[in-house]
CSV table of C-alpha atoms and ligand atoms in Angstrom, one decimal:
chain,number,residue,atom,x,y,z
A,1,MET,CA,0.4,39.9,2.4
A,2,SER,CA,1.9,37.3,4.6
A,3,ILE,CA,0.8,33.7,4.4
A,4,GLU,CA,-0.4,33.9,8.0
A,5,LYS,CA,-2.6,36.8,7.3
A,6,ARG,CA,-4.1,35.1,4.2
A,7,LEU,CA,-4.7,32.0,6.3
A,8,GLN,CA,-6.5,34.0,8.9
A,9,GLU,CA,-8.7,35.7,6.3
A,10,LYS,CA,-9.5,32.3,4.8
A,11,ALA,CA,-10.5,31.1,8.2
A,12,VAL,CA,-12.8,34.1,8.8
A,13,GLU,CA,-14.4,33.6,5.4
A,14,LEU,CA,-15.0,29.9,5.9
A,15,LEU,CA,-16.4,30.3,9.4
A,16,SER,CA,-18.7,33.3,8.7
A,17,GLU,CA,-20.0,31.7,5.5
A,18,LYS,CA,-20.7,28.6,7.7
A,19,LYS,CA,-18.7,26.4,5.3
A,20,VAL,CA,-17.0,24.9,8.3
A,21,ASP,CA,-17.9,24.6,11.9
A,22,VAL,CA,-14.4,24.7,13.2
A,23,VAL,CA,-10.9,25.4,11.9
A,24,VAL,CA,-8.1,23.3,13.2
A,25,GLY,CA,-4.8,25.1,13.0
A,26,TYR,CA,-1.8,26.2,15.0
A,27,GLU,CA,-1.4,29.0,17.6
A,28,ALA,CA,1.6,30.2,19.4
A,29,GLY,CA,2.7,27.9,22.1
A,30,THR,CA,3.7,28.7,25.7
A,31,LEU,CA,7.4,28.4,24.8
A,32,PRO,CA,9.0,30.7,22.2
A,33,TYR,CA,10.0,27.8,19.9
A,34,GLN,CA,6.7,26.0,20.1
A,35,ALA,CA,3.3,26.1,18.3
A,36,ALA,CA,0.2,24.3,19.7
A,37,PRO,CA,-2.9,23.0,17.9
A,38,CYS,CA,-5.9,25.3,18.2
A,39,PHE,CA,-9.5,25.1,17.3
A,40,ILE,CA,-11.2,28.2,16.0
A,41,GLU,CA,-15.0,28.2,16.1
A,42,ASN,CA,-15.6,31.9,16.3
A,43,PRO,CA,-14.4,34.1,13.4
A,44,ASP,CA,-13.3,36.8,15.8
A,45,ASP,CA,-10.6,34.4,17.1
A,46,GLU,CA,-8.8,34.2,13.8
A,47,GLY,CA,-5.9,36.3,15.1
A,48,ARG,CA,-4.8,33.3,17.1
A,49,LEU,CA,-3.8,31.4,13.9
A,50,VAL,CA,-0.1,31.2,13.2
A,51,LEU,CA,1.9,29.4,10.6
A,52,ASN,CA,5.6,29.1,11.0
A,53,PRO,CA,8.4,26.4,11.2
A,54,PHE,CA,7.5,25.7,14.8
A,55,CYS,CA,4.2,24.1,13.8
A,56,SER,CA,5.2,20.5,14.2
A,57,VAL,CA,2.3,18.2,15.0
A,58,ASN,CA,0.3,16.5,12.3
A,59,LEU,CA,-3.3,18.0,12.7
A,60,ALA,CA,-5.0,15.1,10.9
A,61,LYS,CA,-5.2,13.5,14.4
A,62,TYR,CA,-7.4,16.2,15.7
A,63,VAL,CA,-9.7,16.1,12.6
A,64,HIS,CA,-10.3,12.5,13.3
A,65,ASP,CA,-10.8,13.0,17.0
A,66,ILE,CA,-13.4,15.8,16.4
A,67,LEU,CA,-15.3,13.9,13.8
A,68,MET,CA,-15.4,10.7,15.8
A,69,ALA,CA,-16.6,12.6,18.9
A,70,HIS,CA,-19.3,14.2,16.8
A,71,LYS,CA,-20.4,10.9,15.3
A,72,ALA,CA,-20.7,9.4,18.8
A,73,SER,CA,-22.7,12.4,20.0
A,74,GLN,CA,-25.2,11.9,17.1
A,75,LYS,CA,-25.9,8.3,18.0
A,76,ARG,CA,-28.7,9.0,20.5
A,77,MET,CA,-30.3,11.8,18.5
A,78,LYS,CA,-33.5,11.4,16.6
A,79,PRO,CA,-32.6,11.3,12.9
A,80,GLU,CA,-34.2,14.7,12.2
A,81,GLN,CA,-32.1,16.3,14.9
A,82,ARG,CA,-28.8,15.0,13.7
A,83,THR,CA,-26.4,17.6,12.5
A,84,LYS,CA,-23.4,17.4,10.2
A,85,LYS,CA,-20.1,18.8,11.2
A,86,VAL,CA,-17.5,20.1,8.8
A,87,VAL,CA,-14.0,20.5,10.0
A,88,GLY,CA,-11.6,22.9,8.3
A,89,VAL,CA,-8.0,22.0,8.7
A,90,VAL,CA,-4.7,23.8,8.0
A,91,ALA,CA,-2.8,21.0,6.2
A,92,ARG,CA,0.6,20.7,4.8
A,93,GLY,CA,1.8,17.7,2.7
A,94,CYS,CA,2.0,15.1,5.4
A,95,THR,CA,-1.3,16.2,7.0
A,96,THR,CA,-3.1,15.8,3.7
A,97,ARG,CA,-1.6,12.3,3.2
A,98,SER,CA,-3.0,11.4,6.6
A,99,LEU,CA,-6.3,12.7,5.6
A,100,VAL,CA,-6.2,10.6,2.5
A,101,ILE,CA,-5.5,7.5,4.6
A,102,HIS,CA,-8.5,8.4,6.8
A,103,LEU,CA,-10.7,8.7,3.7
A,104,GLN,CA,-9.4,5.5,2.2
A,105,GLU,CA,-10.1,3.7,5.5
A,106,ARG,CA,-13.6,5.2,5.5
A,107,GLN,CA,-13.3,7.1,8.7
A,108,TYR,CA,-15.4,10.0,7.5
A,109,GLU,CA,-16.7,11.4,4.2
A,110,ARG,CA,-14.8,13.8,2.0
A,111,ASP,CA,-17.4,16.5,2.5
A,112,GLN,CA,-16.9,16.4,6.3
A,113,ILE,CA,-13.5,18.0,5.9
A,114,PHE,CA,-12.4,21.2,4.2
A,115,ILE,CA,-8.7,21.2,3.5
A,116,ILE,CA,-6.9,24.5,3.6
A,117,GLY,CA,-3.6,23.5,2.0
A,118,VAL,CA,-0.4,25.2,2.9
A,119,PRO,CA,3.1,24.7,1.6
A,120,CYS,CA,5.8,23.5,4.0
A,121,ARG,CA,9.5,24.0,4.1
A,122,GLY,CA,10.0,21.8,7.2
A,123,TYR,CA,9.5,22.3,10.9
A,124,VAL,CA,12.0,22.7,13.7
A,125,SER,CA,12.9,19.6,15.6
A,126,LYS,CA,12.7,20.6,19.3
A,127,LYS,CA,15.4,18.0,20.1
A,128,LYS,CA,17.8,19.3,17.5
A,129,LEU,CA,17.1,22.9,18.8
A,130,ALA,CA,17.7,21.8,22.4
A,131,ALA,CA,21.0,20.2,21.4
A,132,ALA,CA,22.0,23.4,19.5
A,133,ALA,CA,21.3,25.4,22.6
A,134,GLY,CA,23.4,22.9,24.6
A,135,GLY,CA,20.4,22.1,26.7
A,136,LYS,CA,20.2,25.7,28.1
A,137,GLU,CA,16.8,27.3,28.5
A,138,ILE,CA,15.7,29.2,25.4
A,139,THR,CA,14.0,32.5,26.3
A,140,ALA,CA,13.5,33.9,22.8
A,141,CYS,CA,13.5,32.5,19.4
A,142,ALA,CA,13.0,33.9,15.9
A,143,ILE,CA,13.3,32.9,12.3
A,144,ILE,CA,14.4,35.3,9.6
A,145,ASN,CA,14.4,33.8,6.2
A,146,ASP,CA,16.6,30.7,6.5
A,147,ARG,CA,18.3,31.6,9.7
A,148,LEU,CA,17.1,30.9,13.2
A,149,SER,CA,18.2,32.9,16.2
A,150,PHE,CA,17.7,32.0,19.8
A,151,THR,CA,18.5,33.5,23.1
A,152,THR,CA,19.8,31.6,26.1
A,153,PRO,CA,21.2,32.9,29.4
A,154,ASP,CA,24.6,32.7,27.5
A,155,GLY,CA,23.5,35.2,24.9
A,156,THR,CA,22.0,35.1,21.4
A,157,LYS,CA,23.1,32.8,18.7
A,158,GLU,CA,22.2,32.5,15.0
A,159,ILE,CA,22.3,29.2,13.1
A,160,PRO,CA,21.1,28.0,9.7
A,161,LEU,CA,17.4,26.9,10.0
A,162,GLU,CA,18.2,23.8,8.0
A,163,SER,CA,20.5,22.5,10.7
A,164,VAL,CA,17.6,22.2,13.1
A,165,LEU,CA,14.8,20.9,10.8
A,166,ALA,CA,13.3,17.5,11.6
A,167,GLU,CA,14.8,14.5,9.8
A,168,SER,CA,11.5,13.7,8.2
A,169,CYS,CA,11.3,17.2,6.7
A,170,LEU,CA,14.8,17.2,5.2
A,171,SER,CA,14.0,14.3,2.9
A,172,CYS,CA,10.3,14.9,2.5
A,173,ARG,CA,8.8,14.1,-0.8
A,174,TYR,CA,5.4,15.7,-0.3
A,175,ASN,CA,6.0,19.1,1.3
A,176,ASN,CA,3.1,20.5,-0.7
A,177,PRO,CA,-0.5,19.2,-0.2
A,178,VAL,CA,-1.5,16.1,-2.2
A,179,ILE,CA,-5.2,17.2,-2.0
A,180,SER,CA,-6.8,20.5,-0.9
A,181,ASP,CA,-10.0,22.4,-1.3
A,182,VAL,CA,-8.2,25.7,-1.3
A,183,MET,CA,-4.5,26.5,-1.3
A,184,VAL,CA,-3.1,29.4,0.7
A,185,GLY,CA,0.5,30.4,-0.3
A,186,ASP,CA,2.7,29.4,-3.3
A,187,PRO,CA,4.1,25.9,-3.6
A,188,ALA,CA,7.2,25.3,-1.6
A,189,PRO,CA,10.4,24.3,-3.3
A,190,PRO,CA,11.2,20.6,-3.1
A,191,MET,CA,13.2,19.1,-0.3
A,192,LYS,CA,15.7,16.2,-0.8
A,193,PRO,CA,13.6,13.1,-1.3
A,194,ASP,CA,16.4,11.2,-3.0
A,195,SER,CA,18.1,10.7,0.3
A,196,GLU,CA,15.0,9.5,2.1
A,197,TYR,CA,16.1,5.9,2.6
A,198,ALA,CA,19.8,6.7,3.3
A,199,ASP,CA,19.4,5.9,7.0
A,200,VAL,CA,17.6,2.7,6.2
A,201,ASP,CA,20.2,1.6,3.7
A,202,ALA,CA,23.0,2.2,6.2
A,203,PHE,CA,21.2,0.2,8.8
A,204,GLU,CA,20.5,-2.7,6.4
A,205,ALA,CA,24.3,-2.8,5.7
A,206,MET,CA,24.9,-3.7,9.4
A,207,SER,CA,25.0,-7.2,10.7
A,208,GLY,CA,21.9,-8.8,12.2
A,209,GLU,CA,23.4,-8.8,15.7
A,210,GLU,CA,24.3,-5.1,15.4
A,211,ARG,CA,20.8,-4.3,14.2
A,212,TRP,CA,19.2,-6.2,17.0
A,213,ASN,CA,21.5,-4.6,19.6
A,214,TYR,CA,20.6,-1.2,18.3
A,215,PHE,CA,16.9,-1.9,18.4
A,216,ALA,CA,17.1,-3.4,21.9
A,217,GLU,CA,19.1,-0.4,23.1
A,218,GLU,CA,16.6,2.1,21.6
A,219,MET,CA,13.7,0.3,23.1
A,220,LYS,CA,15.3,0.3,26.5
A,221,LYS,CA,14.8,4.1,26.5
A,222,CYS,CA,11.0,3.7,25.9
A,223,ILE,CA,8.9,4.4,29.0
A,224,ARG,CA,5.6,3.2,27.4
A,225,CYS,CA,4.0,6.6,27.7
A,226,TYR,CA,2.2,6.0,24.4
A,227,ALA,CA,2.6,9.6,23.3
A,228,CYS,CA,3.8,8.3,19.9
A,229,ARG,CA,0.5,6.4,19.5
A,230,ASN,CA,-1.6,9.3,20.8
A,231,THR,CA,-0.2,11.8,18.4
A,232,CYS,CA,-0.2,9.5,15.3
A,233,PRO,CA,-3.0,10.2,12.9
A,234,SER,CA,-2.9,6.6,11.7
A,235,CYS,CA,-3.3,5.2,15.3
A,236,TYR,CA,-7.0,5.7,15.8
A,237,CYS,CA,-8.5,2.4,17.0
A,238,LYS,CA,-11.1,2.9,19.6
A,239,VAL,CA,-9.4,0.4,21.8
A,240,CYS,CA,-5.7,0.1,21.2
A,241,PHE,CA,-4.1,-3.4,21.4
A,242,VAL,CA,-1.8,-2.1,24.2
A,243,GLU,CA,-4.8,-1.5,26.4
A,244,GLN,CA,-6.8,-4.6,25.6
A,245,SER,CA,-7.0,-7.1,28.4
A,246,GLN,CA,-8.9,-9.9,26.7
A,247,PRO,CA,-6.7,-11.1,25.2
A,248,ARG,CA,-3.9,-9.1,26.7
A,249,TRP,CA,-1.6,-8.7,23.7
A,250,VAL,CA,1.4,-7.1,25.4
A,251,GLY,CA,2.6,-7.4,28.9
A,252,VAL,CA,3.4,-4.4,31.0
A,253,SER,CA,6.2,-6.0,33.0
A,254,VAL,CA,9.7,-4.7,33.3
A,255,ASP,CA,10.9,-7.4,31.0
A,256,GLU,CA,12.5,-5.8,28.0
A,257,SER,CA,10.7,-8.1,25.6
A,258,ASP,CA,7.3,-6.6,26.5
A,259,THR,CA,8.4,-3.2,25.3
A,260,GLN,CA,10.0,-4.7,22.2
A,261,ALA,CA,6.8,-6.5,21.4
A,262,PHE,CA,4.8,-3.4,21.9
A,263,GLN,CA,7.0,-1.4,19.6
A,264,ILE,CA,7.2,-4.1,16.9
A,265,MET,CA,3.4,-4.2,16.8
A,266,ARG,CA,2.9,-0.5,16.8
A,267,LEU,CA,5.4,0.0,14.1
A,268,PHE,CA,4.1,-2.9,12.1
A,269,HIS,CA,0.6,-1.4,12.2
A,270,MET,CA,2.1,1.5,10.3
A,271,ALA,CA,2.9,-0.7,7.3
A,272,GLY,CA,1.7,1.3,4.3
A,273,ARG,CA,0.1,3.8,6.7
A,274,CYS,CA,2.9,5.9,8.0
A,275,VAL,CA,3.3,9.2,6.2
A,276,ASP,CA,6.6,10.1,7.9
A,277,CYS,CA,5.2,13.2,9.4
A,278,GLY,CA,7.6,12.8,12.3
A,279,SER,CA,5.0,13.6,15.0
A,280,CYS,CA,5.8,10.5,17.0
A,281,VAL,CA,9.5,11.3,16.9
A,282,ASP,CA,8.8,14.9,17.9
A,283,VAL,CA,6.6,14.0,20.9
A,284,CYS,CA,8.7,11.1,22.2
A,285,PRO,CA,10.1,12.3,25.6
A,286,MET,CA,12.9,9.8,25.5
A,287,GLY,CA,14.2,10.4,22.0
A,288,VAL,CA,13.6,6.9,20.7
A,289,ASP,CA,14.7,6.5,17.1
A,290,LEU,CA,11.4,5.4,15.8
A,291,ARG,CA,12.0,6.8,12.3
A,292,LYS,CA,14.7,4.2,11.5
A,293,PHE,CA,12.1,1.5,11.8
A,294,LEU,CA,9.1,3.3,10.3
A,295,LYS,CA,11.1,4.3,7.2
A,296,LYS,CA,11.9,0.6,6.5
A,297,LEU,CA,8.2,-0.2,6.3
A,298,ASP,CA,7.8,2.7,3.9
A,299,LYS,CA,10.7,1.5,1.8
A,300,ASP,CA,9.3,-2.1,1.7
A,301,GLY,CA,5.9,-0.8,0.8
A,302,TYR,CA,7.4,1.0,-2.1
A,303,ASN,CA,9.7,-1.7,-3.3
A,304,LEU,CA,7.2,-4.6,-2.9
A,305,PHE,CA,4.0,-2.9,-3.9
A,306,ALA,CA,5.0,0.4,-5.5
A,307,HIS,CA,3.0,2.2,-2.8
A,308,ARG,CA,3.6,5.4,-0.8
A,309,ALA,CA,1.2,6.0,2.0
A,310,GLY,CA,-1.5,8.5,1.4
A,311,GLU,CA,-0.1,9.6,-1.9
A,312,LYS,CA,-3.2,9.1,-4.0
A,313,MET,CA,-6.9,8.7,-3.2
A,314,GLU,CA,-7.2,5.9,-5.8
A,315,GLN,CA,-4.4,3.8,-4.6
A,316,GLN,CA,-5.6,1.5,-1.8
A,317,PRO,CA,-3.3,0.8,1.2
A,318,PRO,CA,-0.9,-2.0,0.3
A,319,LEU,CA,-2.2,-4.5,2.9
A,320,SER,CA,-5.9,-3.8,1.9
A,321,VAL,CA,-5.4,-5.2,-1.6
A,322,HIS,CA,-3.6,-8.1,-3.2
A,323,SER,CA,-2.8,-9.7,-6.5
A,324,MET,CA,-2.0,-13.1,-7.8
A,325,ASP,CA,1.3,-11.8,-9.1
A,326,ASP,CA,2.6,-10.3,-5.8
A,327,LYS,CA,6.3,-11.1,-5.1
A,328,ASP,CA,6.8,-14.3,-3.3
A,329,GLU,CA,10.6,-14.9,-3.1
A,330,PHE,CA,10.2,-15.1,0.7
A,331,ILE,CA,8.0,-18.2,0.5
A,332,TYR,CA,9.8,-21.4,1.6
A,333,GLU,CA,9.6,-24.1,-1.0
A,334,PRO,CA,6.7,-22.6,-2.9
B,1,MET,CA,11.4,-23.7,28.5
B,2,ALA,CA,14.4,-22.4,30.3
B,3,ASP,CA,15.4,-25.9,31.4
B,4,ASN,CA,14.9,-27.2,28.0
B,5,LYS,CA,17.4,-24.6,26.6
B,6,ALA,CA,20.0,-25.3,29.2
B,7,GLN,CA,20.1,-28.9,28.3
B,8,GLU,CA,22.8,-30.3,26.1
B,9,ASN,CA,20.4,-32.1,23.9
B,10,TRP,CA,18.3,-29.0,23.2
B,11,GLN,CA,15.3,-29.5,20.9
B,12,PRO,CA,13.8,-26.6,19.2
B,13,LYS,CA,10.2,-25.7,19.8
B,14,ILE,CA,8.4,-24.6,16.6
B,15,VAL,CA,4.9,-23.1,16.4
B,16,ALA,CA,3.1,-23.6,13.2
B,17,PHE,CA,0.0,-21.6,12.3
B,18,VAL,CA,-1.8,-23.5,9.7
B,19,CYS,CA,-5.1,-23.2,7.8
B,20,ASN,CA,-7.9,-25.6,8.4
B,21,TRP,CA,-8.5,-26.4,4.8
B,22,CYS,CA,-5.1,-27.2,3.3
B,23,THR,CA,-2.1,-27.4,5.5
B,24,TYR,CA,-3.9,-28.9,8.5
B,25,ALA,CA,-5.5,-31.5,6.2
B,26,GLY,CA,-2.0,-32.0,4.7
B,27,ALA,CA,-0.6,-32.7,8.2
B,28,ASP,CA,-3.5,-35.1,8.7
B,29,LEU,CA,-2.6,-36.9,5.5
B,30,ALA,CA,1.0,-37.1,6.6
B,31,GLY,CA,-0.2,-38.6,9.8
B,32,ILE,CA,-2.5,-41.2,8.3
B,33,SER,CA,0.1,-42.1,5.7
B,34,ARG,CA,2.5,-42.7,8.6
B,35,ILE,CA,5.1,-40.4,7.2
B,36,GLN,CA,7.7,-39.5,9.8
B,37,TYR,CA,8.6,-36.0,10.6
B,38,PRO,CA,10.3,-34.3,13.6
B,39,PRO,CA,8.1,-33.9,16.7
B,40,ASN,CA,9.3,-30.4,17.3
B,41,VAL,CA,6.4,-28.7,15.7
B,42,ARG,CA,3.2,-27.7,17.5
B,43,LEU,CA,0.3,-27.0,15.1
B,44,VAL,CA,-2.2,-24.3,15.8
B,45,ARG,CA,-5.2,-24.6,13.5
B,46,LEU,CA,-6.8,-21.4,12.1
B,47,PRO,CA,-9.6,-21.0,9.6
B,48,CYS,CA,-7.2,-19.4,7.0
B,49,SER,CA,-3.7,-18.2,6.7
B,50,GLY,CA,-5.3,-14.8,6.2
B,51,ARG,CA,-6.5,-15.1,9.8
B,52,VAL,CA,-3.0,-15.2,11.2
B,53,ASN,CA,-2.5,-11.9,12.9
B,54,PRO,CA,1.2,-10.8,12.5
B,55,PHE,CA,1.1,-10.4,16.2
B,56,TYR,CA,0.7,-14.2,16.7
B,57,VAL,CA,4.1,-14.6,15.1
B,58,VAL,CA,5.7,-11.9,17.3
B,59,LYS,CA,3.9,-13.3,20.4
B,60,ALA,CA,5.0,-16.8,19.7
B,61,LEU,CA,8.6,-15.7,19.5
B,62,GLN,CA,8.3,-13.7,22.6
B,63,GLU,CA,6.8,-16.6,24.5
B,64,GLY,CA,9.7,-18.8,23.7
B,65,ALA,CA,9.2,-20.4,20.3
B,66,ASP,CA,12.5,-21.0,18.5
B,67,GLY,CA,10.8,-20.7,15.2
B,68,VAL,CA,7.4,-19.9,13.7
B,69,LEU,CA,5.9,-21.4,10.6
B,70,VAL,CA,2.8,-20.1,8.8
B,71,SER,CA,1.3,-22.2,6.1
B,72,GLY,CA,-1.8,-22.0,4.0
B,73,CYS,CA,-3.3,-23.1,0.7
B,74,HIS,CA,-1.4,-22.4,-2.5
B,75,PRO,CA,-2.2,-19.1,-4.2
B,76,GLY,CA,-5.4,-19.5,-6.1
B,77,GLU,CA,-6.6,-22.4,-4.0
B,78,CYS,CA,-7.8,-20.6,-0.8
B,79,HIS,CA,-11.0,-21.8,0.6
B,80,TYR,CA,-12.0,-18.2,1.1
B,81,ILE,CA,-10.7,-17.3,-2.4
B,82,THR,CA,-8.1,-14.7,-1.5
B,83,GLY,CA,-7.3,-15.0,2.2
B,84,ASN,CA,-3.8,-16.4,1.5
B,85,LEU,CA,-3.1,-13.6,-0.9
B,86,SER,CA,-3.6,-10.9,1.7
B,87,ALA,CA,-1.6,-13.1,4.1
B,88,ARG,CA,1.2,-13.2,1.5
B,89,ARG,CA,1.3,-9.4,1.5
B,90,LYS,CA,1.3,-9.1,5.3
B,91,PHE,CA,4.0,-11.7,5.7
B,92,ALA,CA,6.2,-10.3,3.0
B,93,MET,CA,6.4,-7.2,5.0
B,94,LEU,CA,6.5,-8.9,8.4
B,95,LYS,CA,9.4,-11.2,7.5
B,96,SER,CA,11.4,-8.3,6.0
B,97,PHE,CA,10.7,-6.1,9.0
B,98,LEU,CA,11.7,-8.7,11.6
B,99,SER,CA,14.8,-9.5,9.7
B,100,TYR,CA,15.6,-5.8,9.5
B,101,LEU,CA,15.3,-5.6,13.3
B,102,GLY,CA,17.9,-8.4,13.5
B,103,ILE,CA,15.7,-11.4,14.1
B,104,GLU,CA,17.2,-14.2,12.1
B,105,PRO,CA,15.2,-14.6,8.8
B,106,ASP,CA,15.0,-18.4,9.3
B,107,ARG,CA,13.1,-18.0,12.5
B,108,THR,CA,10.0,-17.0,10.6
B,109,ILE,CA,9.0,-19.2,7.7
B,110,PHE,CA,6.1,-19.0,5.4
B,111,THR,CA,5.0,-21.7,3.0
B,112,TRP,CA,2.1,-23.3,1.2
B,113,VAL,CA,1.0,-26.9,1.7
B,114,SER,CA,-2.2,-28.3,0.2
B,115,ALA,CA,-4.4,-31.0,1.5
B,116,SER,CA,-3.0,-33.6,-0.8
B,117,GLU,CA,0.6,-32.8,0.0
B,118,GLY,CA,1.2,-35.1,3.0
B,119,GLU,CA,4.8,-35.8,1.9
B,120,LYS,CA,5.4,-32.1,1.3
B,121,PHE,CA,4.2,-31.3,4.8
B,122,ALA,CA,6.7,-33.7,6.3
B,123,HIS,CA,9.4,-32.4,4.0
B,124,VAL,CA,8.7,-28.8,5.1
B,125,ILE,CA,8.8,-29.7,8.8
B,126,ARG,CA,12.0,-31.5,8.3
B,127,GLY,CA,13.5,-28.6,6.5
B,128,VAL,CA,12.3,-26.0,9.0
B,129,THR,CA,13.5,-28.1,12.0
B,130,GLU,CA,16.9,-28.3,10.4
B,131,LYS,CA,17.1,-24.6,9.8
B,132,ILE,CA,16.0,-23.8,13.4
B,133,LYS,CA,18.4,-26.4,14.9
B,134,ALA,CA,21.2,-24.7,12.9
B,135,LEU,CA,20.3,-21.3,14.5
B,136,GLY,CA,20.2,-22.7,18.0
B,137,PRO,CA,17.8,-21.5,20.8
B,138,ALA,CA,16.1,-18.1,20.2
B,139,LYS,CA,17.6,-15.4,22.4
B,140,LYS,CA,16.1,-12.2,20.9
B,141,LEU,CA,12.7,-10.9,21.9
B,142,VAL,CA,12.3,-13.9,24.3
B,143,LYS,CA,10.5,-13.1,27.6
B,144,SER,CA,12.2,-14.4,30.7
B,145,TYR,CA,10.0,-15.6,33.5
B,146,GLU,CA,12.7,-15.9,36.0
C,401,SF4,S1,4.0,6.6,12.9
C,401,SF4,FE1,4.9,8.7,13.4
C,401,SF4,S2,5.7,9.5,11.4
C,401,SF4,FE2,4.3,7.8,10.9
C,401,SF4,S3,2.3,8.8,10.6
C,401,SF4,FE3,2.3,8.1,12.8
C,401,SF4,S4,3.1,10.0,13.9
C,401,SF4,FE4,3.6,10.3,11.7
C,402,SF4,S1,6.6,8.3,22.9
C,402,SF4,FE1,8.6,7.4,23.1
C,402,SF4,S2,8.8,6.8,25.2
C,402,SF4,FE2,6.6,7.1,24.8
C,402,SF4,S3,5.8,5.1,24.2
C,402,SF4,FE3,6.4,6.1,22.3
C,402,SF4,S4,8.6,5.5,21.9
C,402,SF4,FE4,8.1,5.0,24.1
């Protein structure tokens, strides 16, 4: 039985036994190389669920959204009328790590989520696929084992699937769930985590001027649409600093420094909290190289505090804890 | 600010975020002991170094500071027990991150000065001012109001 079929059966079982109120998963998107998030409340809708390498977005974001909306809706209820909502979620490695971060940050209780763990062998980067198709419109797309074939007005072409997988996936360390209530499918073989910081190492080897020029050039592309923030499971503040007006943290002028300051702060908020799911990179309409900067925070978090975001429930986020013996080489004249 | 930078005899502007209980008192001690130190530093007093939002540092740089100093009580001596320890973690990552982006490491400096260290306060300000003078006016991340 295919993993998709098993997933659908699991969803029916959970919904009909009322173990969950909704299952958050993926359904086929409107384009042949796309999958969209979907919310199944009725067991008869299970057929919509899909699971394939086009499922890109990190679903933890939606789990948080649903539970927060529910919490808000309960506020004005009499205590005896309050209900509990349980969200089932189809979760691969990065999604489960985001859920761990939510739990560590006390966003909701463990029994409010039901994690349907699935293995992951990487998702297709839409930008890489578009480049492979030379920017032509893709009218059909299919994956057979580790090959991907797509059809454009120029004809059909077959390429290795790996050549269009997202960067985050190629060096992913956690492509199997770190926590789950039930697993569907067999564990996926490991990716290549040893090369996860290759990009950061190469960037560090450049001069300060070169690095700043690269950063400034990348940020010139940014149109401040905030799609990266909207999709990020770790960006869940009720009022984001970019929209606060008292004080107004970041300006919205055309001056380049405003966008740079916005990006520095959004990136820095991810210190110890970015799971490298690549969702922000995937949704960015301008192709800003966010990962180069996010991965540095991840590397520092590991080197300084032996911490990897969302890896273990017991390990608190690095900036939530401290110790007398923390490294302090950076302190001037201690 | 722009005029200042155009001038031959440019003087750096340094913003120092200091905690109320140690470094600010240390600066006070330097003052009442009449210890001389360069007038380039502007002190901003906060309850604790742990109160310093990393964004203050970024914002100061954006608004034209040539350097930013953050200083609090020595580890183990925080008025709020561990505020400076969480500050230390935050700023270990912040300094490394800003340097990674290409902002000169000497533009952001972190240190500890206790209430009894008037001489150390003056010494730190001298050292920091020298470092920033050596770098010259900040050009990265600076907002232009022209
Ligand atoms: S910053 Fe990007 S890669 Fe990191 S958790 Fe958020 S969406 Fe995922
Ligand atoms: S998604 Fe891309 S363009 Fe939009 S705000 Fe984020 S980095 Fe900028």
